[in-house]
Amino acid sequence: MAFSASVRRGLRASLKLLLVAGFGLLGSATALAHVGSPDIYADGNAGPYRVFVTIRPPLVIPGVAEIEVRIEPGGPPVSGISIAPIPLTGEASLHPPVADAMKQSAQDRQFYTGALWIMASGSWQVRFTVSGSQGVGVLSIPVPATSSSTAGMQAGLGSLLGGLGLVLVAGAIGIVGAAARDAQLLPGAPVQAAGRKRAIIAMGIALVLMVGAVWFGKVWWQSAADDYAHYVYKPLTMTATVEQGGQASGQILKLRIEDPGWLKSRRLDDFVLDHDHLMHLYLLREPGLDLVYHLHPDQVVPGEFQLTLPSIPSGLYQVYADVVHATGFPETLVARLTLPEIAGRPLAGDDAKGLAQPVSELRTGPNGWAGCPAQSTEGSQFRLPDGYTMVWNNAATLPAKTPQVFEFSLFDPSGKPPSDMALYMGMVGHAAFVKDDGTVFAHVHPSGTVSMAALMMAAAQNQPAGQRSNSMSSMPDMEGMDSDEDVVKSDKAHGPKAAQTSAPSMQAGRPVATGIPNAVGFPYGFPTAGAYRIFVQMKHGQTIETGAFDACAGSARSH
């Protein structure tokens, strides 16, 4: 009993000593905000089975990627899906691990969920093996895996653990004090002054040792966190400047790329062609997002791209540049550029521009960035300068992180599908999803959010060794996408339905004289709630049309 009372007295004394010292050692965890569009959306065929894939990569590596698959209604019955994480390139890509089975939803038999560990940063792929009534089909979707943040501890959990730690430290100090004071006392004997002095000295020494242990633990933890921070993704930096290129060459846009340091294997001289270009550059005028240019600079030396500018109105422009490394790892470089009015060259080749009403004139909030589109988005139409019309077929207000195929159609001035539909860089269309505060930019294709160069690498690995190819036709459901002529041949050989499925996401397509549909779909999901502008580009003849549509994403549904 005497010992228990001594412990209680020691606890009270040590708690008083620790209240200030202990709280002084508690630090707040830092959490880095994740911006952009990290989730992967893809629409393609695993053999005879059409699937819509959503992959949510982990924020930290190693980490768990969450995966969802929806089977197209009306297709061949599916009995099961298995998934495996595989490096996109290198020797390890030839030795896939044992696949994990996805779980079929009890409420929705067309919906499957699963999860995979991603163990290292870099270019990965998730290989889907779909089994069903028509045999086995395979589809591989690239996954660029990075640690985009450090996982911060929740404030409530930190407070709880800190409080428990103080109790443990106080208890240990109290036990040391009781032992020093009472260990040599006979049962029932009173505590002498010398014993109390020994207890105070012992508790002081224990306090110093415990505070030192906590401090060195904090230093070690911070050192480990700093070491891990080196593996947190650091995008390539880009500087944009404009120089006079000579009397005949006009204004030259120069883009200089530097590596701030991340993975040692990252290089500036290994960019590969993606839609026949090493770089896809978007210039968006701020703050209205009323003007967009889709351009394609050329690489002059590793780390430097140049472009003779077309005629461009003055203004502040946000610059987004998409590149893909030889490993299949994509990066979007960002810069800002203030331009005077430039009287430059005419647009040519795959370069294009679009003009729209400023977003600030379409918002309900008191300030231009506060609200969502004032008008209903249902049945949105965009009138183009040449009398053509682009229509958002399934416009709606969607919650954030909701997978959706955004479908758009193009019509001529008479309201009919254009008779001279053409592919734009090998596809029926391209789209850019931009949040109006500049925090989200995603260049999306009919096959999804992944780069075509990486998708081709993944698709080639699913072919027999002697048949591997780097052409678009080696990709699932992408045969005939190398040129307009190939699409026409495919359509003539297999009829309208074949043309509809020769590229992903053209369910609303209406094949016209060229065999190319006048409608296209883009698999995507808004990453965060807020107002977005969607720029859609389609081509007929030699004209590249650019439509602009405004959308509002609501809060994400809770799972």
Coordinates of C-alpha atoms in Angstrom, one line a residue, residues 40-230:
I40 CA -6.6 7.2 -64.0
Y41 CA -9.6 6.6 -66.2
A42 CA -9.5 4.3 -69.3
D43 CA -12.0 2.8 -71.7
G44 CA -10.9 -0.2 -73.8
N45 CA -11.3 -3.8 -74.7
A46 CA -9.9 -6.9 -72.9
G47 CA -10.3 -9.2 -75.9
P48 CA -14.1 -9.4 -76.5
Y49 CA -15.0 -7.6 -73.2
R50 CA -15.3 -3.8 -73.1
V51 CA -14.3 -2.4 -69.7
F52 CA -14.2 1.0 -68.1
V53 CA -11.3 1.2 -65.7
T54 CA -10.7 3.6 -62.8
I55 CA -7.3 3.4 -60.9
R56 CA -6.7 5.6 -57.9
P57 CA -2.9 5.5 -57.3
P58 CA -1.5 5.8 -53.8
L59 CA -0.4 9.2 -52.5
V60 CA 2.7 7.6 -51.0
I61 CA 5.0 4.8 -52.2
P62 CA 4.9 2.0 -51.2
G63 CA 1.1 2.2 -51.1
V64 CA -2.1 0.7 -52.2
A65 CA -3.8 1.5 -55.5
E66 CA -7.6 1.3 -55.5
I67 CA -9.0 -0.2 -58.7
E68 CA -12.6 -0.3 -60.1
V69 CA -13.8 -2.0 -63.3
R70 CA -17.2 -1.7 -64.9
I71 CA -18.2 -4.1 -67.6
E72 CA -20.1 -2.7 -70.6
P73 CA -23.8 -3.7 -70.3
G74 CA -25.0 -5.9 -73.0
G75 CA -21.6 -7.4 -73.7
P76 CA -20.5 -11.0 -73.3
P77 CA -21.0 -12.4 -69.7
V78 CA -17.9 -12.0 -67.5
S79 CA -17.1 -14.6 -64.8
G80 CA -14.1 -13.0 -63.2
I81 CA -11.3 -10.4 -63.4
S82 CA -7.8 -10.7 -62.0
I83 CA -5.2 -7.9 -61.8
A84 CA -1.5 -7.7 -61.4
P85 CA 1.0 -4.8 -61.0
I86 CA 3.9 -5.0 -63.4
P87 CA 6.7 -2.5 -64.3
L88 CA 6.1 -1.0 -67.7
T89 CA 9.6 -1.4 -68.9
G90 CA 12.7 -3.4 -68.1
E91 CA 13.4 -7.0 -67.2
A92 CA 10.9 -7.0 -64.4
S93 CA 8.1 -6.3 -66.9
L94 CA 8.7 -9.8 -68.4
H95 CA 8.0 -11.6 -65.1
P96 CA 4.6 -10.6 -63.8
P97 CA 3.6 -11.6 -60.2
V98 CA 0.7 -13.8 -59.4
A99 CA -2.6 -12.0 -60.1
D100 CA -5.1 -11.0 -57.5
A101 CA -8.8 -11.7 -58.1
M102 CA -11.1 -8.6 -58.1
K103 CA -14.3 -8.7 -56.0
Q104 CA -17.7 -8.6 -57.8
S105 CA -20.3 -6.3 -56.3
A106 CA -23.3 -8.2 -54.9
Q107 CA -25.6 -5.2 -55.8
D108 CA -24.2 -4.5 -59.3
R109 CA -22.8 -7.6 -61.1
Q110 CA -21.2 -5.5 -63.8
F111 CA -19.0 -3.8 -61.2
Y112 CA -15.7 -5.1 -59.7
T113 CA -13.3 -3.7 -57.1
G114 CA -9.7 -4.5 -56.1
A115 CA -6.5 -3.2 -54.7
L116 CA -2.8 -3.7 -55.4
W117 CA 0.4 -2.7 -53.7
I118 CA 2.7 -0.4 -55.7
M119 CA 6.2 -0.9 -54.2
A120 CA 8.3 1.7 -56.0
S121 CA 8.1 5.0 -57.9
G122 CA 8.2 5.0 -61.7
S123 CA 6.2 3.6 -64.6
W124 CA 3.9 0.7 -63.8
Q125 CA 1.0 -1.1 -65.5
V126 CA -2.0 -2.9 -64.2
R127 CA -2.7 -6.0 -66.3
F128 CA -6.4 -7.0 -66.3
T129 CA -7.2 -10.6 -67.2
V130 CA -10.9 -10.9 -67.9
S131 CA -12.6 -14.4 -68.1
G132 CA -16.0 -15.0 -69.5
S133 CA -18.2 -16.8 -72.0
Q134 CA -15.9 -15.9 -74.9
G135 CA -12.7 -17.0 -73.3
V136 CA -9.9 -14.8 -71.8
G137 CA -9.1 -11.2 -72.7
V138 CA -6.2 -9.0 -71.5
L139 CA -5.9 -5.3 -71.1
S140 CA -3.0 -3.3 -69.6
I141 CA -3.3 0.2 -68.3
P142 CA -0.2 2.3 -67.5
V143 CA 0.1 3.8 -64.0
P144 CA 2.7 6.5 -63.3
A145 CA 3.4 5.9 -59.6
T146 CA 4.9 8.6 -57.4
S147 CA 4.9 9.7 -53.8
S148 CA 3.0 13.0 -54.2
S149 CA 3.0 13.8 -50.5
T150 CA 4.0 12.7 -47.0
A151 CA 1.2 11.3 -44.9
G152 CA 0.6 13.7 -42.1
M153 CA -0.9 12.5 -38.8
Q154 CA -4.4 13.6 -38.0
A155 CA -4.6 16.2 -35.3
G156 CA -6.9 14.2 -33.1
L157 CA -4.7 11.0 -33.3
G158 CA -1.6 13.1 -32.6
S159 CA -3.1 14.6 -29.5
L160 CA -4.2 11.2 -28.3
L161 CA -0.8 9.6 -28.8
G162 CA 0.9 12.7 -27.3
G163 CA -1.3 12.4 -24.2
L164 CA -0.6 8.7 -23.8
G165 CA 3.1 9.4 -24.3
L166 CA 3.0 11.9 -21.5
V167 CA 1.3 9.5 -19.2
L168 CA 3.8 6.8 -20.0
V169 CA 6.8 9.1 -19.4
A170 CA 5.2 10.4 -16.2
G171 CA 4.6 6.9 -15.0
A172 CA 8.2 5.9 -15.7
I173 CA 9.5 8.9 -13.8
G174 CA 7.1 8.3 -10.9
I175 CA 8.3 4.7 -10.7
V176 CA 12.0 5.8 -10.6
G177 CA 11.2 8.3 -7.8
A178 CA 9.3 5.8 -5.8
A179 CA 12.0 3.2 -6.1
A180 CA 14.7 5.7 -5.0
R181 CA 12.7 6.9 -2.0
D182 CA 10.9 3.7 -0.8
A183 CA 13.0 0.7 -1.9
Q184 CA 14.9 0.5 1.4
L185 CA 12.1 1.4 3.7
L186 CA 10.6 -1.2 6.0
P187 CA 6.9 -1.8 5.7
G188 CA 5.0 1.0 7.5
A189 CA 8.1 3.1 8.1
P190 CA 7.8 6.9 7.4
V191 CA 9.7 8.5 4.5
Q192 CA 12.8 10.4 5.7
A193 CA 14.0 13.7 4.3
A194 CA 17.0 11.9 2.8
G195 CA 14.7 9.6 0.9
R196 CA 12.7 12.5 -0.5
K197 CA 15.9 14.1 -1.7
R198 CA 17.0 10.9 -3.4
A199 CA 13.6 10.7 -5.1
I200 CA 13.8 14.3 -6.4
I201 CA 17.3 13.7 -7.7
A202 CA 16.4 10.4 -9.3
M203 CA 13.2 11.9 -10.9
G204 CA 15.2 14.8 -12.2
I205 CA 17.8 12.5 -13.8
A206 CA 15.0 10.3 -15.2
L207 CA 13.2 13.4 -16.6
V208 CA 16.4 14.5 -18.4
L209 CA 16.9 11.1 -19.8
M210 CA 13.3 10.7 -20.9
V211 CA 13.2 14.2 -22.5
G212 CA 16.5 13.4 -24.2
A213 CA 15.1 10.1 -25.5
V214 CA 12.0 11.9 -26.8
W215 CA 14.2 14.6 -28.4
F216 CA 16.5 12.2 -30.1
G217 CA 13.5 10.2 -31.3
K218 CA 12.1 13.4 -32.8
V219 CA 15.4 14.1 -34.5
W220 CA 15.6 10.6 -35.9
W221 CA 12.0 10.8 -37.1
Q222 CA 12.7 14.2 -38.8
S223 CA 15.8 12.7 -40.4
A224 CA 13.8 9.8 -41.8
A225 CA 11.1 12.2 -43.0
D226 CA 13.7 14.4 -44.8
D227 CA 15.2 11.3 -46.4
Y228 CA 11.8 10.2 -47.6
A229 CA 11.1 13.7 -48.9
H230 CA 13.7 13.1 -51.6

